Tab-separated table of C-alpha atoms in Angstrom:
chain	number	residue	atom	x	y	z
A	17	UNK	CA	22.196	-58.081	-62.304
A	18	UNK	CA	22.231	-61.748	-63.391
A	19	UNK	CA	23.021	-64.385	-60.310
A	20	UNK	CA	25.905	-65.933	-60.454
A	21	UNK	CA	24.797	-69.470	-59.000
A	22	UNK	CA	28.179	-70.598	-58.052
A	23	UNK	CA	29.272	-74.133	-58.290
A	24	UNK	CA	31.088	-76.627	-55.389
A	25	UNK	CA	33.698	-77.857	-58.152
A	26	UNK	CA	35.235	-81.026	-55.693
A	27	UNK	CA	36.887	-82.740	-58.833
A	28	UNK	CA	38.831	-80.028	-59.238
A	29	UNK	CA	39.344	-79.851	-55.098
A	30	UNK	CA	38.713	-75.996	-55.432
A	31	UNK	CA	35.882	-73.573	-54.121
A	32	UNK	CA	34.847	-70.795	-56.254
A	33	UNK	CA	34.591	-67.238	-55.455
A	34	UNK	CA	31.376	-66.668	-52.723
A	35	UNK	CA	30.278	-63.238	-51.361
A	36	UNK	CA	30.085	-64.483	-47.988
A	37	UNK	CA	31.312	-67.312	-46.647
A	38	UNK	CA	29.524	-68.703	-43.314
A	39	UNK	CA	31.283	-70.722	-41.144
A	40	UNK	CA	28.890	-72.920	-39.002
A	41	UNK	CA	25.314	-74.708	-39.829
A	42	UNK	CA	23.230	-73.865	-36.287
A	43	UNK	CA	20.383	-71.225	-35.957
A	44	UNK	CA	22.542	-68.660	-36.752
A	45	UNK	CA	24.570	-69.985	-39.396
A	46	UNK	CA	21.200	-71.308	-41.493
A	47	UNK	CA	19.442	-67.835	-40.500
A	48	UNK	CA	22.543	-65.648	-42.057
A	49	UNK	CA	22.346	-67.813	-45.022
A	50	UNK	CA	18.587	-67.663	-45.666
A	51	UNK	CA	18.897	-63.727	-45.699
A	52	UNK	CA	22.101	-63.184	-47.785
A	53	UNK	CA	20.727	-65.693	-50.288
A	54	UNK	CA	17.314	-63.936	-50.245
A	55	UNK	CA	19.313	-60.721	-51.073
A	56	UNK	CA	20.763	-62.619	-54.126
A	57	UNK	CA	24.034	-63.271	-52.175
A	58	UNK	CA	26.237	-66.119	-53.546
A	59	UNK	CA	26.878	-67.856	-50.313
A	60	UNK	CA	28.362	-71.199	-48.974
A	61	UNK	CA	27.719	-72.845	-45.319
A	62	UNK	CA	30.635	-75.243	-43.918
A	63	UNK	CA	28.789	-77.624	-41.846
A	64	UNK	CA	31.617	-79.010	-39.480
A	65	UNK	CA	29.555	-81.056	-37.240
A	66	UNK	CA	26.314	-80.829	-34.852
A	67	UNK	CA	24.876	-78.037	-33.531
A	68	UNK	CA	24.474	-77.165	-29.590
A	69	UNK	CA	20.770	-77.266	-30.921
A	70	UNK	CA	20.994	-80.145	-31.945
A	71	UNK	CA	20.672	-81.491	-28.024
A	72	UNK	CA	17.248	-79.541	-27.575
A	73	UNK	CA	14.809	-82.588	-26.580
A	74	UNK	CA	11.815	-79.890	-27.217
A	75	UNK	CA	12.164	-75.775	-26.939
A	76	UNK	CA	9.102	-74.441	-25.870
A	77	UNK	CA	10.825	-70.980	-25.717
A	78	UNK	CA	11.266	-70.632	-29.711
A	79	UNK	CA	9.112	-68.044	-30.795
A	80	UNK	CA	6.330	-69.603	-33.602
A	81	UNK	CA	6.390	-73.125	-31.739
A	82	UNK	CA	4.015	-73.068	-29.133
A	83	UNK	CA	3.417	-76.686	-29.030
A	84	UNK	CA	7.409	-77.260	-28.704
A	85	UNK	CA	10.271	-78.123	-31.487
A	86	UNK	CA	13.174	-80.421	-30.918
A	87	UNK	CA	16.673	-78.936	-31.716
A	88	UNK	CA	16.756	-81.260	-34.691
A	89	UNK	CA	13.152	-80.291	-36.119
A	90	UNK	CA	14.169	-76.939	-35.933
A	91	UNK	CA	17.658	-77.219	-37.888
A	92	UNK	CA	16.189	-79.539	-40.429
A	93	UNK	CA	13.215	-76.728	-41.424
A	94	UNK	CA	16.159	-73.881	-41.167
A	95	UNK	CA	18.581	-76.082	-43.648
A	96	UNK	CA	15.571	-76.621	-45.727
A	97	UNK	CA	14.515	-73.092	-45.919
A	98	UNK	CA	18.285	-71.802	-46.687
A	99	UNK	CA	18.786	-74.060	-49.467
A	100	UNK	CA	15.070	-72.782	-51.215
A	101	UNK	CA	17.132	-69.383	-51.733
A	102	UNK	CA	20.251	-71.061	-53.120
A	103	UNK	CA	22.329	-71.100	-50.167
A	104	UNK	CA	25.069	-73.991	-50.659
A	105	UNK	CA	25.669	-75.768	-47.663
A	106	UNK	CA	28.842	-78.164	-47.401
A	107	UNK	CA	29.828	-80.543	-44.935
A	108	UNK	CA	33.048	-80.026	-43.854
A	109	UNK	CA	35.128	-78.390	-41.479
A	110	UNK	CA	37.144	-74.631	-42.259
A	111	UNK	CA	40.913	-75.634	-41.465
A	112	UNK	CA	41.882	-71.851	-41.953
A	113	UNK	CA	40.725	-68.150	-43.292
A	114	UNK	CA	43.444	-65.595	-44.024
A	115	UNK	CA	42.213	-62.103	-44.414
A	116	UNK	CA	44.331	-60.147	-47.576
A	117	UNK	CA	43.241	-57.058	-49.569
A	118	UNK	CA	40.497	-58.538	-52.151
A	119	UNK	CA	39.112	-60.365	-48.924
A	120	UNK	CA	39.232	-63.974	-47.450
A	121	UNK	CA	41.247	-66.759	-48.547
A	122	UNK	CA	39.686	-70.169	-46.365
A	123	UNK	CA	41.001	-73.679	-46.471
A	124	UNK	CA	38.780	-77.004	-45.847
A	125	UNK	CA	39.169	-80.856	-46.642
A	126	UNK	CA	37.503	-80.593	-49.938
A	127	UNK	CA	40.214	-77.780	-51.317
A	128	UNK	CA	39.854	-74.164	-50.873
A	129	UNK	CA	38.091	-70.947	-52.206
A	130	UNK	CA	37.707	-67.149	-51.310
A	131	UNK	CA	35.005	-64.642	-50.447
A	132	UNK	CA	34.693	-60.827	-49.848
A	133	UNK	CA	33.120	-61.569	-46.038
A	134	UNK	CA	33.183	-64.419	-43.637
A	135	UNK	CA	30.563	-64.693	-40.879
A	136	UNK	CA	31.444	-66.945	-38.188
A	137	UNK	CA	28.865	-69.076	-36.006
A	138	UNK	CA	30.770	-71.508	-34.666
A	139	UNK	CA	29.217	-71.475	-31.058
A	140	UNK	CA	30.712	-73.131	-27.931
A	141	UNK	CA	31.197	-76.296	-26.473
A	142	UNK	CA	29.291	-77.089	-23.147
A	143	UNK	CA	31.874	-78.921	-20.768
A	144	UNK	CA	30.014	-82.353	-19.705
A	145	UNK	CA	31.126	-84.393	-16.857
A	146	UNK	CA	32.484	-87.685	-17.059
A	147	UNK	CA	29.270	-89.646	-16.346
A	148	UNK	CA	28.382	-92.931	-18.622
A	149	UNK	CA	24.968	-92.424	-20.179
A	150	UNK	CA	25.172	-88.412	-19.884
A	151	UNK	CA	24.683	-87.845	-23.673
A	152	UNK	CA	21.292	-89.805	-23.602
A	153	UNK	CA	20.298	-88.165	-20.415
A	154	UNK	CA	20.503	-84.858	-22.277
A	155	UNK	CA	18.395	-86.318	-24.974
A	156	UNK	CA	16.026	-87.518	-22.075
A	157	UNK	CA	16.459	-83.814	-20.471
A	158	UNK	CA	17.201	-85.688	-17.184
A	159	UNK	CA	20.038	-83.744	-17.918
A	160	UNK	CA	19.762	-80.011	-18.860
A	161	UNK	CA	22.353	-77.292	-20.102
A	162	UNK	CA	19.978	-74.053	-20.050
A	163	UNK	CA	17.849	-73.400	-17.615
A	164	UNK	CA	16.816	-70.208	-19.589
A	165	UNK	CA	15.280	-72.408	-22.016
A	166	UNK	CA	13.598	-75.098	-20.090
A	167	UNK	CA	13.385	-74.838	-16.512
A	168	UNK	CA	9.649	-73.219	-16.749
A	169	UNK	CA	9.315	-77.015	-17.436
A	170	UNK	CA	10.638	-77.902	-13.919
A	171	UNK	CA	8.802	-75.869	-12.012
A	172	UNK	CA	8.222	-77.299	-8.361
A	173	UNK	CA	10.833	-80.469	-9.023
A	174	UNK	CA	13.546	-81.798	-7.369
A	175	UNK	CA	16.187	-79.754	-9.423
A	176	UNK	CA	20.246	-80.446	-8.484
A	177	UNK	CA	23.203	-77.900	-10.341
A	178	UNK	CA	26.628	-79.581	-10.491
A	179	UNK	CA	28.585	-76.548	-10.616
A	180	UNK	CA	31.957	-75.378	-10.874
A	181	UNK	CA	32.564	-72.413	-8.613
A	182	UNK	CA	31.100	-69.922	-8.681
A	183	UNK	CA	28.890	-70.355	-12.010
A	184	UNK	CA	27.030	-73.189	-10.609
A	185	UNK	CA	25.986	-70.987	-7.091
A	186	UNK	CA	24.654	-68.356	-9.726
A	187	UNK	CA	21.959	-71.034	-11.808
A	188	UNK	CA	21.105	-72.633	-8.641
A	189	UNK	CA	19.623	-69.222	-6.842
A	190	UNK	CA	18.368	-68.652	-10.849
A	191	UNK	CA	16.470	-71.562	-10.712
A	192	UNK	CA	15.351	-71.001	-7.187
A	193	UNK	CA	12.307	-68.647	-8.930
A	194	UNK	CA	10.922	-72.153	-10.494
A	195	UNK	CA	11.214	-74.316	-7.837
A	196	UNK	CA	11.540	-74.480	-3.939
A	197	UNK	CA	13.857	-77.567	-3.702
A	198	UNK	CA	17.095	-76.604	-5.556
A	199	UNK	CA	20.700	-78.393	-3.983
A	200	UNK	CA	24.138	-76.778	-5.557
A	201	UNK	CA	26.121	-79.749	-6.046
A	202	UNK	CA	29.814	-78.518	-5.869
A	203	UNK	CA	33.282	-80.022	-6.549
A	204	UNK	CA	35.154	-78.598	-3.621
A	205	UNK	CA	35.649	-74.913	-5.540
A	206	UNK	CA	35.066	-72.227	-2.566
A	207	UNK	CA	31.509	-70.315	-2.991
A	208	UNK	CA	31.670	-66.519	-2.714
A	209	UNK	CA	27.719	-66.734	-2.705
A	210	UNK	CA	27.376	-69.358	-0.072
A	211	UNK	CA	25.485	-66.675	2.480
A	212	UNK	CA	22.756	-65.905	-0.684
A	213	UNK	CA	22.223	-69.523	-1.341
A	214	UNK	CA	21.319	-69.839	2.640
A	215	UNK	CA	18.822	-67.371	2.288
A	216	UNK	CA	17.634	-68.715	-0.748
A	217	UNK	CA	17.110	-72.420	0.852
A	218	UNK	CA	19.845	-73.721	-1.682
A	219	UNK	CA	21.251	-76.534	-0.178
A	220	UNK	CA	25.083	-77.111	-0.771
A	221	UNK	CA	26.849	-80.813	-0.942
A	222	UNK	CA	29.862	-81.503	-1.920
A	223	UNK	CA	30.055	-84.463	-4.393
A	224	UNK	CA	32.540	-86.456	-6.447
A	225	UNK	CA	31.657	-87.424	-9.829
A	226	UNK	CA	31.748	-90.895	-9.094
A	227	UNK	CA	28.484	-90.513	-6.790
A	228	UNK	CA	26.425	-89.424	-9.192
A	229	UNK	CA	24.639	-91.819	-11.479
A	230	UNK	CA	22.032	-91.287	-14.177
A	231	UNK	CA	19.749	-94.808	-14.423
A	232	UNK	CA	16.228	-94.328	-15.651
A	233	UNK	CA	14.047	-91.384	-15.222
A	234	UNK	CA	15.516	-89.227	-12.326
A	235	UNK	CA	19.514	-88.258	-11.529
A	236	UNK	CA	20.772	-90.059	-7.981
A	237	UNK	CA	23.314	-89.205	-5.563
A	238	UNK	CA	24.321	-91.747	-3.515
A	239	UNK	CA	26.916	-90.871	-0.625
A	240	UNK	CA	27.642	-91.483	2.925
A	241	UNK	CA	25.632	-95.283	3.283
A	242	UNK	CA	22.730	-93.141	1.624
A	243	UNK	CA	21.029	-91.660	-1.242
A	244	UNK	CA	18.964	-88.743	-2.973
A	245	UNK	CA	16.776	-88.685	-6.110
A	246	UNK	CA	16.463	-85.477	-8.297
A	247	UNK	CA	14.025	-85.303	-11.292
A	248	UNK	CA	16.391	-82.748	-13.076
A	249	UNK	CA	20.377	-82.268	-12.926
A	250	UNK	CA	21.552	-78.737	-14.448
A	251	UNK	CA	25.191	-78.392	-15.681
A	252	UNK	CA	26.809	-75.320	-14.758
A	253	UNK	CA	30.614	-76.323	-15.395
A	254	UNK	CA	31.719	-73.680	-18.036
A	255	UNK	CA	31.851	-73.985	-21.842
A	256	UNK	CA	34.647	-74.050	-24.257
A	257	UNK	CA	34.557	-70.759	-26.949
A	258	UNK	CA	34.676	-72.424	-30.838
A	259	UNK	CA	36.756	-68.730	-31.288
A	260	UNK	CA	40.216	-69.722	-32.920
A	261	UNK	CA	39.381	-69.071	-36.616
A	262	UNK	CA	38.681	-65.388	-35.644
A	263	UNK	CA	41.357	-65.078	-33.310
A	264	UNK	CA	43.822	-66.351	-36.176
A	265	UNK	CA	43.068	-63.324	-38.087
A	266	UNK	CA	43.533	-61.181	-35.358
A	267	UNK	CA	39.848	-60.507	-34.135
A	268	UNK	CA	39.690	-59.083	-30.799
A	269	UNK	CA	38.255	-60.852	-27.951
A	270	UNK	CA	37.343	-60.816	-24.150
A	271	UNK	CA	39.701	-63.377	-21.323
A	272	UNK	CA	37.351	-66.305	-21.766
A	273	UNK	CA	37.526	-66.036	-25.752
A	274	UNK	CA	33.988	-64.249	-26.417
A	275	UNK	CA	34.645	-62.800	-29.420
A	276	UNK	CA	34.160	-59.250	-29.508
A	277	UNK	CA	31.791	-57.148	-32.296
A	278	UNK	CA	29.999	-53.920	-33.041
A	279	UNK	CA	26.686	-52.921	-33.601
A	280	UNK	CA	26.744	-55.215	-36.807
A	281	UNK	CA	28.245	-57.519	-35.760
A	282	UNK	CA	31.711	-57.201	-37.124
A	283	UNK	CA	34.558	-57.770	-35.293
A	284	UNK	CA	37.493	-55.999	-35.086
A	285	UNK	CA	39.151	-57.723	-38.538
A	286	UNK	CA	36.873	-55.637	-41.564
A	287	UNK	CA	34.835	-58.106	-43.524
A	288	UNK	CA	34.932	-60.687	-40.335
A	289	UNK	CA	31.677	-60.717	-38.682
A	290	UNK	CA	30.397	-63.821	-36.060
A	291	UNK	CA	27.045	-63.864	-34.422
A	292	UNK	CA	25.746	-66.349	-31.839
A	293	UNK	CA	27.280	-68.342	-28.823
A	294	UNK	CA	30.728	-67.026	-30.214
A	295	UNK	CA	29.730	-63.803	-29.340
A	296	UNK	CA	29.162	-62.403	-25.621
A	297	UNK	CA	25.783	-62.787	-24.855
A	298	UNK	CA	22.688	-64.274	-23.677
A	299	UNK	CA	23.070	-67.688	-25.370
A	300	UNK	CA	19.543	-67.914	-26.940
A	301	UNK	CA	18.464	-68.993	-30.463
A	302	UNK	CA	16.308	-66.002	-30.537
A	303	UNK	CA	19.226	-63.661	-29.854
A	304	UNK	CA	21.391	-65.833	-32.730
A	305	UNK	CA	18.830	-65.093	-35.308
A	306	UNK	CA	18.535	-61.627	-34.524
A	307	UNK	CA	22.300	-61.239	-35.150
A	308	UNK	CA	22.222	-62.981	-37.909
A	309	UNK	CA	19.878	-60.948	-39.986
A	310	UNK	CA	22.148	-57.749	-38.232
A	311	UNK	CA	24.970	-59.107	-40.149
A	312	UNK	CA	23.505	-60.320	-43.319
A	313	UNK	CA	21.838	-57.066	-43.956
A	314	UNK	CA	25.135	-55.137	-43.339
A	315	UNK	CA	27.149	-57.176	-45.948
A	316	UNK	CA	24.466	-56.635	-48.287
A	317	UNK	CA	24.483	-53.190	-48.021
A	318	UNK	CA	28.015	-52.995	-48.095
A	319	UNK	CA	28.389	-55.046	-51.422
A	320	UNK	CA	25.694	-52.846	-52.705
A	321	UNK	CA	27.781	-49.760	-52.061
A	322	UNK	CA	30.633	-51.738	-53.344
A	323	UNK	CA	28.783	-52.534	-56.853
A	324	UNK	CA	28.096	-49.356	-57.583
């Protein structure tokens, strides 16, 4: 069967016709497009903006980089590796994808096109407090946002959670198994789990915003005439579902917008499929790629079945 190497026609402001069309450019997004294009799929990325990996200082919990990969080393090889097979990646943003009976209609700034599936790795959006500088703490990792991927890296430090609720008692006593000095920094919310963080040794404080500060190499808390130094400050305040494309079509979903998908990864709207932080899950780039190649491989076999 000859390839059909599509092309991005922007004169023209139109898309053509794509097997699959894969909304998001992170691990999982990249990883679905190196497989479908390595099973001769015509297939285009939209690249609306920065991945959550992209605030990785260094992973040391990706599996083949012992030695550590930033979030942006690791995107850059993925791109580059997606684009080898013929994947076409574009940088903009899907406005809209209507689902009708030859497939998926989708709408962008540079025009519009269609294609017979859609897989959707749009992630999630980690809710950051209002602190100047927090953005290059992150970079620092003064600053952290998964403690399942780096806090083997604080082991025995000064660690501080500013946590919302509940949430934040939960990573606190998780990250009590890497260090012994671990304070929940709360914003008033009641704790359910305040008698487990006493046992734990998880000190509580409550803390405005405005006490925290992040100068230099270490996160400081300064209230009451006096202050505290932490080498580490997780954020455990809740993250925002990038779901709304799916749920515009009608794909099912859980209260706090997790979308909701079968063993392959589709969703409840045939043809839709999303893998990643979108999905209910561990949020983990090794768990994205896994779904990933779950979903590419069923669309392939379902166009196969399709061709014949």
């Amino acid at each position: 069967m000859a390839r059909n190497r599509t092309a991005i026609h922007q004169k023209a402001n139109i898309v053509d016709q794509f097997d699959t069309i894969i909304v998001g450019a992170g691990p999982a997004g990249l990883t679905a497009a190196t497989y479908l294009s390595r099973y001769r799929r015509r297939v285009l990325v939209l690249d609306g903006g920065p991945s959550r990996a992209s605030w990785i200082p260094e992973s040391h919990n990706t599996p083949g980089f012992p030695e550590g990969v930033s979030g942006e080393a690791l995107l850059a090889r993925l791109r580059a590796q997606a684009l080898r097979f013929g994947a076409r990646i574009l940088s903009q943003r899907a406005e809209s994808i209507e689902r009708d009976a030859d497939g998926f209609h989708f709408a962008m700034g540079a025009g519009s096109g269609r294609s017979r599936f859609v897989v959707l790795a749009t992630g999630l959006l980690d809710r950051k407090p209002p602190l100047p500088g927090i953005d290059d703490a992150i970079k620092r990792s003064v600053v952290r946002l998964c403690p399942i991927c780096d806090a083997y890296e604080a082991i025995d430090a000064r660690i501080a959670v500013l946590g919302d609720g509940d949430a934040g008692a939960r990573e606190a006593l998780y990250l009590r198994t890497y260090s012994p000095d671990v304070t929940l920094l709360t914003l008033g919310q009641e704790l359910s789990d305040a008698a487990a963080l006493d046992v734990e040794g998880v000190r509580t404080l409550h803390t405005d915003i405005g006490d925290l500060s992040l100068d230099g190499e270490a996160v400081t808390l300064r209230a009451e005439g006096s202050s505290r130094q932490y080498d580490y400050l997780y954020l455990a305040l809740g993250c925002e579902l990038q779901s709304s494309l799916a749920r515009s079509c009608g794909a099912d979903h859980d209260d706090l917008g997790n979308l909701v998908v079968d063993l392959h990864q589709q969703t409840s709207v045939d043809g839709l499929y999303a893998i990643g932080d979108v999905c209910l899950g561990l949020n983990q780039i090794a768990v994205a790629t896994g779904e990933a190649a779950i979903a590419a491989t069923d669309i392939h076999n379902r166009l196969r079945k399709e061709e014949r």
